Amino acid sequence: MIYFDNSATTQVDDSVLETFMKVSQKMNGNPSSLHQLGDMADGLLQQSRKQVASIMGVQESEIFFTSSGTEGDNWAIKGTAIEKMRYGKHLITTTIEHPAVKESMLQLEQLGFEVTYLPVNAEGVISISDVKAAIRPDTILVSIMAVNNEVGSIQPIEEVGEVLRDYPTIHFHVDAVQAVGKVPLNLSATSRIDLATFSGHKFHGLKGTGFLYIKRGRVIAPLLSGGGQEKGRRSGTENVAGIAAMARALRLLFDQKEQKIAHQKHIRDYLMDELANYSKVHIFSAKQGAPHIVCFALGGIRGEVSVHAFEKEAIFISTTSACSSRSKTSSSTLAAMNVPSKIATGAVRVSLTDTSTLEEAKQFLNSFAKLYENFKDIK
Ligand SMILES: Cc1ncc(COP(=O)(O)O)c(C=O)c1O
């Protein structure tokens, strides 16, 4: 079996699963309980927070555990909107965001907020001049993903941050779900990023885990009200076992990070170079993009047909993003990149992780050669 759908989710690492099971079995108290079992769970929770903060280069007080990337995005956006609506109701984002951002923005539009959607060029990248032009006196939030989940384009986050230095009251949110451990991301005290979203299951942690970075001094309204966990900002009994397991997964992700990135880049470049030899293949990812994503189409063949043809060979890939793949709508990122819809409907995404191998890429290309032979005469 070849699993090349790591942007949808990753295999849980064995030692991460072991951590989850051990904590579930041996430290199953509620961190809010006053007794010893509660203290133990709380101790582990704070230790995990410390570990995550230290890996990310931020303060412990800036890490808030969530249930997913989707929750982090919703919280950053709607929490900012609720907190800052008395100062302004204008938000800026891009045309290629994950639905967790896009749908949050649409919901806010229905409530009377205004949203500017920044266009992207043919490589799926925004322009800084568009960011500058979009800012208004009533802008309260700029939300831009670091790495696009469909084609892997990298956005100029540092440069956007530089622009926003002149606008200190605007919150700058970065969806870093596909970026962490793959591309540089500076969350240090000098960085202009105020909020950043992460998801545990994208880096060999468990589903249902994630964290939101909230810069010290920045305030967003809570979305989950209740017992006051996470310093009153995100209520709900903490998933201590999942959090401890995620902290371990994050540590593993950053262990020999540069070598892992180079390894994925090497496989990605090999796949791109080989696929480029086929005249009916359109490649939408660029080599300067994220090291783990190749999005391409085989002209005339619908993406789901390719996905199922690969599945027959025990190779698992996606039609662009896992979230939209069941809805049968073509990729909104490719539409924003001005890819004609006839070509975009053929798009598939191969996404790698640090355990992917060159051998797997070769097998993938062998299967692709067969598929191409079968389908090449289809117009
Ligand atoms: C860029 C991006 N943001 C947010 C999410 C949502 O994360 P989760 O699956 O943890 O809800 C994803 C998941 O694919 C993603 O790729």
mmCIF file of C-alpha atoms and ligand atoms in Angstrom:
data_model
loop_
_atom_site.group_PDB
_atom_site.id
_atom_site.type_symbol
_atom_site.label_atom_id
_atom_site.label_comp_id
_atom_site.label_asym_id
_atom_site.label_seq_id
_atom_site.Cartn_x
_atom_site.Cartn_y
_atom_site.Cartn_z
ATOM 1 C CA MET A 1 0.000 0.000 0.000
ATOM 2 C CA ILE A 2 1.258 3.475 -0.841
ATOM 3 C CA TYR A 3 -0.276 6.282 1.142
ATOM 4 C CA PHE A 4 0.224 9.582 -0.691
ATOM 5 C CA ASP A 5 -2.639 11.507 0.917
ATOM 6 C CA ASN A 6 -0.772 13.036 3.835
ATOM 7 C CA SER A 7 -2.281 16.489 3.440
ATOM 8 C CA ALA A 8 -5.671 14.920 4.177
ATOM 9 C CA THR A 9 -4.354 13.147 7.237
ATOM 10 C CA THR A 10 -1.265 11.265 8.352
ATOM 11 C CA GLN A 11 -0.773 7.852 9.872
ATOM 12 C CA VAL A 12 -0.569 8.115 13.677
ATOM 13 C CA ASP A 13 3.011 7.454 14.744
ATOM 14 C CA ASP A 14 3.353 4.315 16.911
ATOM 15 C CA SER A 15 5.030 6.102 19.813
ATOM 16 C CA VAL A 16 2.413 8.873 19.634
ATOM 17 C CA LEU A 17 -0.349 6.287 19.906
ATOM 18 C CA GLU A 18 1.490 4.688 22.800
ATOM 19 C CA THR A 19 1.553 8.038 24.615
ATOM 20 C CA PHE A 20 -2.168 8.438 24.002
ATOM 21 C CA MET A 21 -2.938 4.996 25.386
ATOM 22 C CA LYS A 22 -0.670 5.325 28.411
ATOM 23 C CA VAL A 23 -2.133 8.694 29.385
ATOM 24 C CA SER A 24 -5.699 7.449 28.807
ATOM 25 C CA GLN A 25 -5.077 4.430 31.010
ATOM 26 C CA LYS A 26 -2.914 5.888 33.744
ATOM 27 C CA MET A 27 -3.655 9.622 33.962
ATOM 28 C CA ASN A 28 -7.325 9.752 33.224
ATOM 29 C CA GLY A 29 -8.271 12.428 35.752
ATOM 30 C CA ASN A 30 -9.977 15.685 34.809
ATOM 31 C CA PRO A 31 -7.364 18.485 34.967
ATOM 32 C CA SER A 32 -9.916 20.658 36.778
ATOM 33 C CA SER A 33 -10.438 18.151 39.604
ATOM 34 C CA LEU A 34 -8.937 19.125 42.945
ATOM 35 C CA HIS A 35 -7.623 15.686 43.883
ATOM 36 C CA GLN A 36 -4.363 13.998 43.038
ATOM 37 C CA LEU A 37 -5.613 12.498 39.761
ATOM 38 C CA GLY A 38 -6.711 15.944 38.623
ATOM 39 C CA ASP A 39 -3.331 17.380 39.595
ATOM 40 C CA MET A 40 -1.541 14.703 37.619
ATOM 41 C CA ALA A 41 -3.622 15.369 34.502
ATOM 42 C CA ASP A 42 -3.146 19.125 34.898
ATOM 43 C CA GLY A 43 0.594 18.655 35.333
ATOM 44 C CA LEU A 44 0.787 16.700 32.109
ATOM 45 C CA LEU A 45 -1.362 19.262 30.314
ATOM 46 C CA GLN A 46 0.947 22.097 31.371
ATOM 47 C CA GLN A 47 4.017 20.034 30.511
ATOM 48 C CA SER A 48 2.599 19.441 27.022
ATOM 49 C CA ARG A 49 1.879 23.142 26.648
ATOM 50 C CA LYS A 50 5.438 23.959 27.673
ATOM 51 C CA GLN A 51 6.794 21.480 25.135
ATOM 52 C CA VAL A 52 4.630 22.783 22.283
ATOM 53 C CA ALA A 53 5.524 26.395 23.142
ATOM 54 C CA SER A 54 9.235 25.665 23.292
ATOM 55 C CA ILE A 55 9.213 23.876 19.908
ATOM 56 C CA MET A 56 7.258 26.735 18.332
ATOM 57 C CA GLY A 57 9.512 29.361 19.948
ATOM 58 C CA VAL A 58 6.697 31.085 21.859
ATOM 59 C CA GLN A 59 5.493 31.528 25.470
ATOM 60 C CA GLU A 60 3.463 28.815 27.193
ATOM 61 C CA SER A 61 0.736 31.378 27.827
ATOM 62 C CA GLU A 62 0.369 31.822 24.055
ATOM 63 C CA ILE A 63 -0.662 28.212 23.300
ATOM 64 C CA PHE A 64 -4.349 27.232 23.448
ATOM 65 C CA PHE A 65 -5.383 23.657 22.768
ATOM 66 C CA THR A 66 -8.257 23.076 20.354
ATOM 67 C CA SER A 67 -10.009 20.135 18.721
ATOM 68 C CA SER A 68 -8.771 20.735 15.150
ATOM 69 C CA GLY A 69 -7.475 23.108 12.524
ATOM 70 C CA THR A 70 -11.086 23.893 11.726
ATOM 71 C CA GLU A 71 -11.736 25.024 15.297
ATOM 72 C CA GLY A 72 -8.565 27.118 15.361
ATOM 73 C CA ASP A 73 -9.518 28.916 12.137
ATOM 74 C CA ASN A 74 -13.105 29.505 13.275
ATOM 75 C CA TRP A 75 -11.935 30.797 16.639
ATOM 76 C CA ALA A 76 -9.274 33.139 15.249
ATOM 77 C CA ILE A 77 -11.686 34.650 12.715
ATOM 78 C CA LYS A 78 -15.003 34.758 14.557
ATOM 79 C CA GLY A 79 -13.297 35.446 17.890
ATOM 80 C CA THR A 80 -11.604 38.500 16.340
ATOM 81 C CA ALA A 81 -14.845 39.599 14.680
ATOM 82 C CA ILE A 82 -16.802 39.443 17.953
ATOM 83 C CA GLU A 83 -14.020 41.088 19.959
ATOM 84 C CA LYS A 84 -13.318 43.927 17.542
ATOM 85 C CA MET A 85 -16.639 44.610 15.817
ATOM 86 C CA ARG A 86 -17.030 47.895 17.668
ATOM 87 C CA TYR A 87 -13.865 49.162 15.893
ATOM 88 C CA GLY A 88 -14.661 47.901 12.405
ATOM 89 C CA LYS A 89 -16.299 45.168 10.383
ATOM 90 C CA HIS A 90 -13.879 44.643 7.500
ATOM 91 C CA LEU A 91 -11.778 41.508 7.064
ATOM 92 C CA ILE A 92 -9.213 40.503 4.441
ATOM 93 C CA THR A 93 -8.464 36.995 3.287
ATOM 94 C CA THR A 94 -7.561 35.191 0.049
ATOM 95 C CA THR A 95 -9.547 33.379 -2.618
ATOM 96 C CA ILE A 96 -7.730 30.101 -1.907
ATOM 97 C CA GLU A 97 -8.333 29.481 1.788
ATOM 98 C CA HIS A 98 -9.415 26.184 3.305
ATOM 99 C CA PRO A 99 -13.206 25.976 3.874
ATOM 100 C CA ALA A 100 -12.607 26.435 7.624
ATOM 101 C CA VAL A 101 -11.577 30.021 6.808
ATOM 102 C CA LYS A 102 -13.764 30.579 3.763
ATOM 103 C CA GLU A 103 -16.996 29.429 5.420
ATOM 104 C CA SER A 104 -16.220 31.413 8.578
ATOM 105 C CA MET A 105 -15.865 34.512 6.404
ATOM 106 C CA LEU A 106 -19.126 33.762 4.558
ATOM 107 C CA GLN A 107 -20.948 33.392 7.866
ATOM 108 C CA LEU A 108 -19.590 36.743 9.033
ATOM 109 C CA GLU A 109 -20.689 38.351 5.751
ATOM 110 C CA GLN A 110 -24.218 37.180 6.498
ATOM 111 C CA LEU A 111 -23.944 38.955 9.835
ATOM 112 C CA GLY A 112 -22.995 42.265 8.216
ATOM 113 C CA PHE A 113 -19.204 42.069 8.039
ATOM 114 C CA GLU A 114 -17.433 42.901 4.776
ATOM 115 C CA VAL A 115 -14.708 40.653 3.407
ATOM 116 C CA THR A 116 -12.093 41.390 0.740
ATOM 117 C CA TYR A 117 -10.840 38.249 -1.010
ATOM 118 C CA LEU A 118 -7.331 38.741 -2.402
ATOM 119 C CA PRO A 119 -6.720 37.180 -5.831
ATOM 120 C CA VAL A 120 -3.764 34.926 -6.592
ATOM 121 C CA ASN A 121 -1.515 34.658 -9.644
ATOM 122 C CA ALA A 122 -1.107 31.566 -11.863
ATOM 123 C CA GLU A 123 1.154 29.999 -9.197
ATOM 124 C CA GLY A 124 -1.464 30.473 -6.485
ATOM 125 C CA VAL A 125 0.329 33.330 -4.704
ATOM 126 C CA ILE A 126 -1.136 36.677 -3.543
ATOM 127 C CA SER A 127 0.533 40.011 -4.228
ATOM 128 C CA ILE A 128 1.700 42.392 -1.532
ATOM 129 C CA SER A 129 0.372 45.407 -3.429
ATOM 130 C CA ASP A 130 -3.116 43.843 -3.289
ATOM 131 C CA VAL A 131 -2.756 43.429 0.483
ATOM 132 C CA LYS A 132 -1.768 47.087 0.853
ATOM 133 C CA ALA A 133 -4.633 48.234 -1.365
ATOM 134 C CA ALA A 134 -7.200 46.187 0.558
ATOM 135 C CA ILE A 135 -6.480 47.660 4.006
ATOM 136 C CA ARG A 136 -9.093 50.160 5.235
ATOM 137 C CA PRO A 137 -9.530 52.162 8.438
ATOM 138 C CA ASP A 138 -12.185 49.648 9.558
ATOM 139 C CA THR A 139 -10.094 46.529 8.835
ATOM 140 C CA ILE A 140 -9.857 44.324 11.932
ATOM 141 C CA LEU A 141 -8.343 41.106 10.574
ATOM 142 C CA VAL A 142 -6.069 39.798 7.830
ATOM 143 C CA SER A 143 -6.215 35.986 7.529
ATOM 144 C CA ILE A 144 -3.827 34.307 5.093
ATOM 145 C CA MET A 145 -2.831 30.656 4.884
ATOM 146 C CA ALA A 146 0.907 29.934 4.948
ATOM 147 C CA VAL A 147 0.697 26.925 2.607
ATOM 148 C CA ASN A 148 -2.251 26.121 0.365
ATOM 149 C CA ASN A 149 -3.624 22.627 0.941
ATOM 150 C CA GLU A 150 -4.515 21.944 -2.704
ATOM 151 C CA VAL A 151 -1.465 23.021 -4.711
ATOM 152 C CA GLY A 152 1.092 23.744 -1.981
ATOM 153 C CA SER A 153 1.696 27.391 -2.883
ATOM 154 C CA ILE A 154 3.507 29.356 -0.163
ATOM 155 C CA GLN A 155 2.204 32.806 0.692
ATOM 156 C CA PRO A 156 4.539 35.744 1.505
ATOM 157 C CA ILE A 157 3.635 35.749 5.203
ATOM 158 C CA GLU A 158 6.714 37.697 6.357
ATOM 159 C CA GLU A 159 6.086 40.440 3.790
ATOM 160 C CA VAL A 160 2.415 40.711 4.736
ATOM 161 C CA GLY A 161 3.599 41.005 8.343
ATOM 162 C CA GLU A 162 5.914 43.869 7.335
ATOM 163 C CA VAL A 163 2.982 45.709 5.713
ATOM 164 C CA LEU A 164 0.887 45.164 8.845
ATOM 165 C CA ARG A 165 3.533 46.736 11.101
ATOM 166 C CA ASP A 166 2.016 50.074 10.080
ATOM 167 C CA TYR A 167 -1.395 48.844 11.292
ATOM 168 C CA PRO A 168 -0.799 47.516 14.798
ATOM 169 C CA THR A 169 -4.484 47.142 15.675
ATOM 170 C CA ILE A 170 -5.260 44.720 12.833
ATOM 171 C CA HIS A 171 -5.099 41.064 13.864
ATOM 172 C CA PHE A 172 -2.934 38.943 11.561
ATOM 173 C CA HIS A 173 -4.028 35.307 11.453
ATOM 174 C CA VAL A 174 -2.110 32.578 9.621
ATOM 175 C CA ASP A 175 -3.571 29.151 8.892
ATOM 176 C CA ALA A 176 -0.373 27.134 9.334
ATOM 177 C CA VAL A 177 -1.992 23.686 9.182
ATOM 178 C CA GLN A 178 -0.114 22.631 6.030
ATOM 179 C CA ALA A 179 2.985 24.668 6.809
ATOM 180 C CA VAL A 180 4.206 23.376 10.140
ATOM 181 C CA GLY A 181 7.398 21.361 9.817
ATOM 182 C CA LYS A 182 7.447 22.006 6.051
ATOM 183 C CA VAL A 183 8.231 25.700 5.563
ATOM 184 C CA PRO A 184 9.742 28.363 7.860
ATOM 185 C CA LEU A 185 7.267 30.027 10.189
ATOM 186 C CA ASN A 186 8.413 32.681 12.614
ATOM 187 C CA LEU A 187 6.184 33.094 15.658
ATOM 188 C CA SER A 188 8.799 34.774 17.838
ATOM 189 C CA ALA A 189 7.962 37.906 19.811
ATOM 190 C CA THR A 190 9.285 40.054 16.928
ATOM 191 C CA SER A 191 7.059 38.386 14.326
ATOM 192 C CA ARG A 192 3.936 40.300 13.278
ATOM 193 C CA ILE A 193 1.764 37.156 13.349
ATOM 194 C CA ASP A 194 -0.890 37.414 16.074
ATOM 195 C CA LEU A 195 -2.757 34.147 15.601
ATOM 196 C CA ALA A 196 -1.735 30.848 13.984
ATOM 197 C CA THR A 197 -3.684 27.614 13.525
ATOM 198 C CA PHE A 198 -2.279 24.078 13.811
ATOM 199 C CA SER A 199 -3.805 20.595 13.528
ATOM 200 C CA GLY A 200 -2.357 17.473 15.191
ATOM 201 C CA HIS A 201 -3.484 14.866 12.679
ATOM 202 C CA LYS A 202 -1.518 16.535 9.875
ATOM 203 C CA PHE A 203 1.760 15.664 11.616
ATOM 204 C CA HIS A 204 1.188 12.088 12.808
ATOM 205 C CA GLY A 205 -0.846 13.068 15.871
ATOM 206 C CA LEU A 206 -4.436 12.073 16.507
ATOM 207 C CA LYS A 207 -7.545 13.514 14.893
ATOM 208 C CA GLY A 208 -9.433 15.809 17.226
ATOM 209 C CA THR A 209 -6.302 17.627 18.395
ATOM 210 C CA GLY A 210 -4.844 21.004 17.508
ATOM 211 C CA PHE A 211 -3.679 24.299 18.919
ATOM 212 C CA LEU A 212 -4.076 27.988 18.294
ATOM 213 C CA TYR A 213 -1.219 30.396 18.927
ATOM 214 C CA ILE A 214 -2.490 33.700 20.321
ATOM 215 C CA LYS A 215 0.179 36.358 20.717
ATOM 216 C CA ARG A 216 0.516 37.812 24.183
ATOM 217 C CA GLY A 217 -1.658 40.909 24.525
ATOM 218 C CA ARG A 218 -3.987 39.986 21.673
ATOM 219 C CA VAL A 219 -7.553 39.284 22.672
ATOM 220 C CA ILE A 220 -10.142 37.241 20.807
ATOM 221 C CA ALA A 221 -13.580 36.394 22.160
ATOM 222 C CA PRO A 222 -14.123 32.785 23.208
ATOM 223 C CA LEU A 223 -16.394 30.690 21.013
ATOM 224 C CA LEU A 224 -16.772 27.891 23.534
ATOM 225 C CA SER A 225 -18.169 29.181 26.803
ATOM 226 C CA GLY A 226 -18.478 27.031 29.877
ATOM 227 C CA GLY A 227 -16.255 25.897 32.708
ATOM 228 C CA GLY A 228 -13.428 28.317 31.939
ATOM 229 C CA GLN A 229 -10.687 25.950 30.819
ATOM 230 C CA GLU A 230 -7.715 27.333 28.855
ATOM 231 C CA LYS A 231 -7.705 30.477 31.041
ATOM 232 C CA GLY A 232 -11.361 31.071 30.336
ATOM 233 C CA ARG A 233 -10.781 31.373 26.616
ATOM 234 C CA ARG A 234 -11.736 27.882 25.423
ATOM 235 C CA SER A 235 -14.025 25.929 27.680
ATOM 236 C CA GLY A 236 -14.427 22.176 27.543
ATOM 237 C CA THR A 237 -12.669 19.375 29.414
ATOM 238 C CA GLU A 238 -9.221 19.062 27.893
ATOM 239 C CA ASN A 239 -8.283 16.054 25.746
ATOM 240 C CA VAL A 240 -5.178 15.465 27.863
ATOM 241 C CA ALA A 241 -4.164 12.186 26.220
ATOM 242 C CA GLY A 242 -4.606 13.627 22.722
ATOM 243 C CA ILE A 243 -2.716 16.787 23.698
ATOM 244 C CA ALA A 244 0.212 14.872 25.239
ATOM 245 C CA ALA A 245 0.323 12.684 22.123
ATOM 246 C CA MET A 246 0.251 15.774 19.875
ATOM 247 C CA ALA A 247 3.141 17.333 21.815
ATOM 248 C CA ARG A 248 5.131 14.181 21.157
ATOM 249 C CA ALA A 249 4.181 14.206 17.458
ATOM 250 C CA LEU A 250 5.301 17.834 17.197
ATOM 251 C CA ARG A 251 8.623 16.976 18.811
ATOM 252 C CA LEU A 252 9.137 14.167 16.313
ATOM 253 C CA LEU A 253 8.179 16.477 13.436
ATOM 254 C CA PHE A 254 10.890 18.958 14.412
ATOM 255 C CA ASP A 255 13.525 16.298 15.002
ATOM 256 C CA GLN A 256 15.913 16.513 12.005
ATOM 257 C CA LYS A 257 13.366 18.767 10.347
ATOM 258 C CA GLU A 258 15.676 20.122 7.645
ATOM 259 C CA GLN A 259 16.680 16.629 6.476
ATOM 260 C CA LYS A 260 13.028 15.582 6.394
ATOM 261 C CA ILE A 261 12.105 18.623 4.332
ATOM 262 C CA ALA A 262 14.976 17.976 1.897
ATOM 263 C CA HIS A 263 13.901 14.326 1.636
ATOM 264 C CA GLN A 264 10.317 15.237 0.729
ATOM 265 C CA LYS A 265 11.493 17.912 -1.694
ATOM 266 C CA HIS A 266 13.698 15.384 -3.436
ATOM 267 C CA ILE A 267 10.779 12.967 -3.938
ATOM 268 C CA ARG A 268 8.440 15.821 -4.903
ATOM 269 C CA ASP A 269 10.913 17.139 -7.532
ATOM 270 C CA TYR A 270 11.385 13.643 -8.918
ATOM 271 C CA LEU A 271 7.616 13.182 -9.263
ATOM 272 C CA MET A 272 7.224 16.582 -10.909
ATOM 273 C CA ASP A 273 10.085 16.030 -13.363
ATOM 274 C CA GLU A 274 8.767 12.621 -14.373
ATOM 275 C CA LEU A 275 5.138 13.734 -14.699
ATOM 276 C CA ALA A 276 6.248 16.688 -16.836
ATOM 277 C CA ASN A 277 7.379 14.212 -19.514
ATOM 278 C CA TYR A 278 3.753 13.366 -20.329
ATOM 279 C CA SER A 279 2.220 15.709 -22.884
ATOM 280 C CA LYS A 280 -1.312 15.471 -21.446
ATOM 281 C CA VAL A 281 -0.289 16.210 -17.869
ATOM 282 C CA HIS A 282 -0.849 19.674 -16.393
ATOM 283 C CA ILE A 283 1.133 20.389 -13.229
ATOM 284 C CA PHE A 284 -0.279 23.068 -10.942
ATOM 285 C CA SER A 285 2.320 22.957 -8.159
ATOM 286 C CA ALA A 286 5.587 24.863 -8.429
ATOM 287 C CA LYS A 287 9.006 23.759 -7.229
ATOM 288 C CA GLN A 288 9.224 26.828 -4.999
ATOM 289 C CA GLY A 289 6.051 25.608 -3.262
ATOM 290 C CA ALA A 290 5.728 23.395 -0.179
ATOM 291 C CA PRO A 291 7.922 20.274 -0.237
ATOM 292 C CA HIS A 292 5.095 17.770 0.226
ATOM 293 C CA ILE A 293 2.401 18.592 -2.341
ATOM 294 C CA VAL A 294 2.134 17.885 -6.089
ATOM 295 C CA CYS A 295 -1.153 18.769 -7.747
ATOM 296 C CA PHE A 296 -1.632 17.781 -11.370
ATOM 297 C CA ALA A 297 -4.261 16.724 -13.896
ATOM 298 C CA LEU A 298 -4.308 14.182 -16.641
ATOM 299 C CA GLY A 299 -6.159 16.039 -19.416
ATOM 300 C CA GLY A 300 -9.626 14.657 -20.154
ATOM 301 C CA ILE A 301 -9.799 12.360 -17.105
ATOM 302 C CA ARG A 302 -11.840 13.398 -14.086
ATOM 303 C CA GLY A 303 -9.914 13.506 -10.829
ATOM 304 C CA GLU A 304 -12.099 10.899 -9.120
ATOM 305 C CA VAL A 305 -11.506 8.472 -12.002
ATOM 306 C CA SER A 306 -7.753 8.801 -11.503
ATOM 307 C CA VAL A 307 -8.119 8.448 -7.711
ATOM 308 C CA HIS A 308 -10.050 5.185 -8.108
ATOM 309 C CA ALA A 309 -7.696 3.885 -10.794
ATOM 310 C CA PHE A 310 -4.764 4.401 -8.393
ATOM 311 C CA GLU A 311 -6.777 2.846 -5.589
ATOM 312 C CA LYS A 312 -7.014 -0.360 -7.619
ATOM 313 C CA GLU A 313 -3.203 -0.433 -7.437
ATOM 314 C CA ALA A 314 -3.353 0.173 -3.645
ATOM 315 C CA ILE A 315 -2.128 3.751 -4.054
ATOM 316 C CA PHE A 316 -4.057 6.385 -2.122
ATOM 317 C CA ILE A 317 -4.201 9.989 -3.340
ATOM 318 C CA SER A 318 -6.890 12.736 -3.362
ATOM 319 C CA THR A 319 -8.793 14.951 -5.684
ATOM 320 C CA THR A 320 -7.169 18.231 -4.550
ATOM 321 C CA SER A 321 -8.534 18.436 -0.997
ATOM 322 C CA ALA A 322 -10.149 15.752 1.122
ATOM 323 C CA CYS A 323 -12.879 18.133 2.243
ATOM 324 C CA SER A 324 -14.118 19.020 -1.228
ATOM 325 C CA SER A 325 -13.484 15.627 -2.805
ATOM 326 C CA ARG A 326 -16.880 14.234 -1.900
ATOM 327 C CA SER A 327 -18.779 17.360 -2.927
ATOM 328 C CA LYS A 328 -17.827 16.863 -6.597
ATOM 329 C CA THR A 329 -17.135 20.576 -7.031
ATOM 330 C CA SER A 330 -13.856 21.364 -8.713
ATOM 331 C CA SER A 331 -11.052 23.031 -6.835
ATOM 332 C CA SER A 332 -11.608 26.641 -5.820
ATOM 333 C CA THR A 333 -7.849 27.172 -5.625
ATOM 334 C CA LEU A 334 -7.412 26.144 -9.263
ATOM 335 C CA ALA A 335 -10.342 28.377 -10.273
ATOM 336 C CA ALA A 336 -8.648 31.270 -8.473
ATOM 337 C CA MET A 337 -5.444 30.437 -10.382
ATOM 338 C CA ASN A 338 -7.471 30.808 -13.595
ATOM 339 C CA VAL A 339 -7.153 27.132 -14.539
ATOM 340 C CA PRO A 340 -10.028 26.382 -16.969
ATOM 341 C CA SER A 341 -12.628 24.223 -15.214
ATOM 342 C CA LYS A 342 -12.344 21.493 -17.878
ATOM 343 C CA ILE A 343 -8.717 20.983 -16.832
ATOM 344 C CA ALA A 344 -9.311 21.614 -13.125
ATOM 345 C CA THR A 345 -11.862 18.775 -12.903
ATOM 346 C CA GLY A 346 -8.981 16.393 -13.628
ATOM 347 C CA ALA A 347 -6.879 17.589 -10.721
ATOM 348 C CA VAL A 348 -5.459 15.162 -8.202
ATOM 349 C CA ARG A 349 -3.150 15.774 -5.264
ATOM 350 C CA VAL A 350 -0.229 13.650 -4.198
ATOM 351 C CA SER A 351 0.910 14.603 -0.703
ATOM 352 C CA LEU A 352 3.989 13.260 1.041
ATOM 353 C CA THR A 353 5.320 12.976 4.549
ATOM 354 C CA ASP A 354 8.748 12.320 6.039
ATOM 355 C CA THR A 355 8.267 8.544 5.863
ATOM 356 C CA SER A 356 7.412 8.601 2.133
ATOM 357 C CA THR A 357 10.088 6.957 -0.014
ATOM 358 C CA LEU A 358 11.570 7.344 -3.476
ATOM 359 C CA GLU A 359 10.702 3.695 -4.069
ATOM 360 C CA GLU A 360 7.028 4.502 -3.474
ATOM 361 C CA ALA A 361 7.298 7.407 -5.902
ATOM 362 C CA LYS A 362 8.719 5.039 -8.530
ATOM 363 C CA GLN A 363 5.852 2.601 -8.016
ATOM 364 C CA PHE A 364 3.412 5.476 -8.240
ATOM 365 C CA LEU A 365 4.947 6.528 -11.570
ATOM 366 C CA ASN A 366 4.758 2.953 -12.888
ATOM 367 C CA SER A 367 1.051 2.887 -12.110
ATOM 368 C CA PHE A 368 0.674 6.326 -13.627
ATOM 369 C CA ALA A 369 2.326 5.145 -16.858
ATOM 370 C CA LYS A 370 -0.279 2.359 -17.113
ATOM 371 C CA LEU A 371 -3.112 4.752 -16.388
ATOM 372 C CA TYR A 372 -1.808 7.171 -19.013
ATOM 373 C CA GLU A 373 -1.600 4.415 -21.605
ATOM 374 C CA ASN A 374 -5.217 3.430 -20.930
ATOM 375 C CA PHE A 375 -6.563 6.958 -20.997
ATOM 376 C CA LYS A 376 -4.311 8.867 -23.357
ATOM 377 C CA ASP A 377 -6.686 8.769 -26.333
ATOM 378 C CA ILE A 378 -9.588 10.220 -24.386
ATOM 379 C CA LYS A 379 -10.233 13.794 -25.496
HETATM 380 C C1 LIG B 1 -4.960 24.555 5.298
HETATM 381 C C2 LIG B 1 -5.909 23.833 6.188
HETATM 382 N N1 LIG B 1 -6.566 24.495 7.134
HETATM 383 C C3 LIG B 1 -7.411 23.887 7.978
HETATM 384 C C4 LIG B 1 -7.649 22.537 7.886
HETATM 385 C C5 LIG B 1 -8.604 21.889 8.834
HETATM 386 O O1 LIG B 1 -7.937 21.099 9.773
HETATM 387 P P1 LIG B 1 -8.697 19.920 10.540
HETATM 388 O O2 LIG B 1 -8.795 18.777 9.593
HETATM 389 O O3 LIG B 1 -7.823 19.626 11.712
HETATM 390 O O4 LIG B 1 -10.014 20.444 10.951
HETATM 391 C C6 LIG B 1 -6.995 21.791 6.898
HETATM 392 C C7 LIG B 1 -7.270 20.352 6.727
HETATM 393 O O5 LIG B 1 -7.089 19.810 5.650
HETATM 394 C C8 LIG B 1 -6.100 22.449 6.032
HETATM 395 O O6 LIG B 1 -5.432 21.788 5.080
#
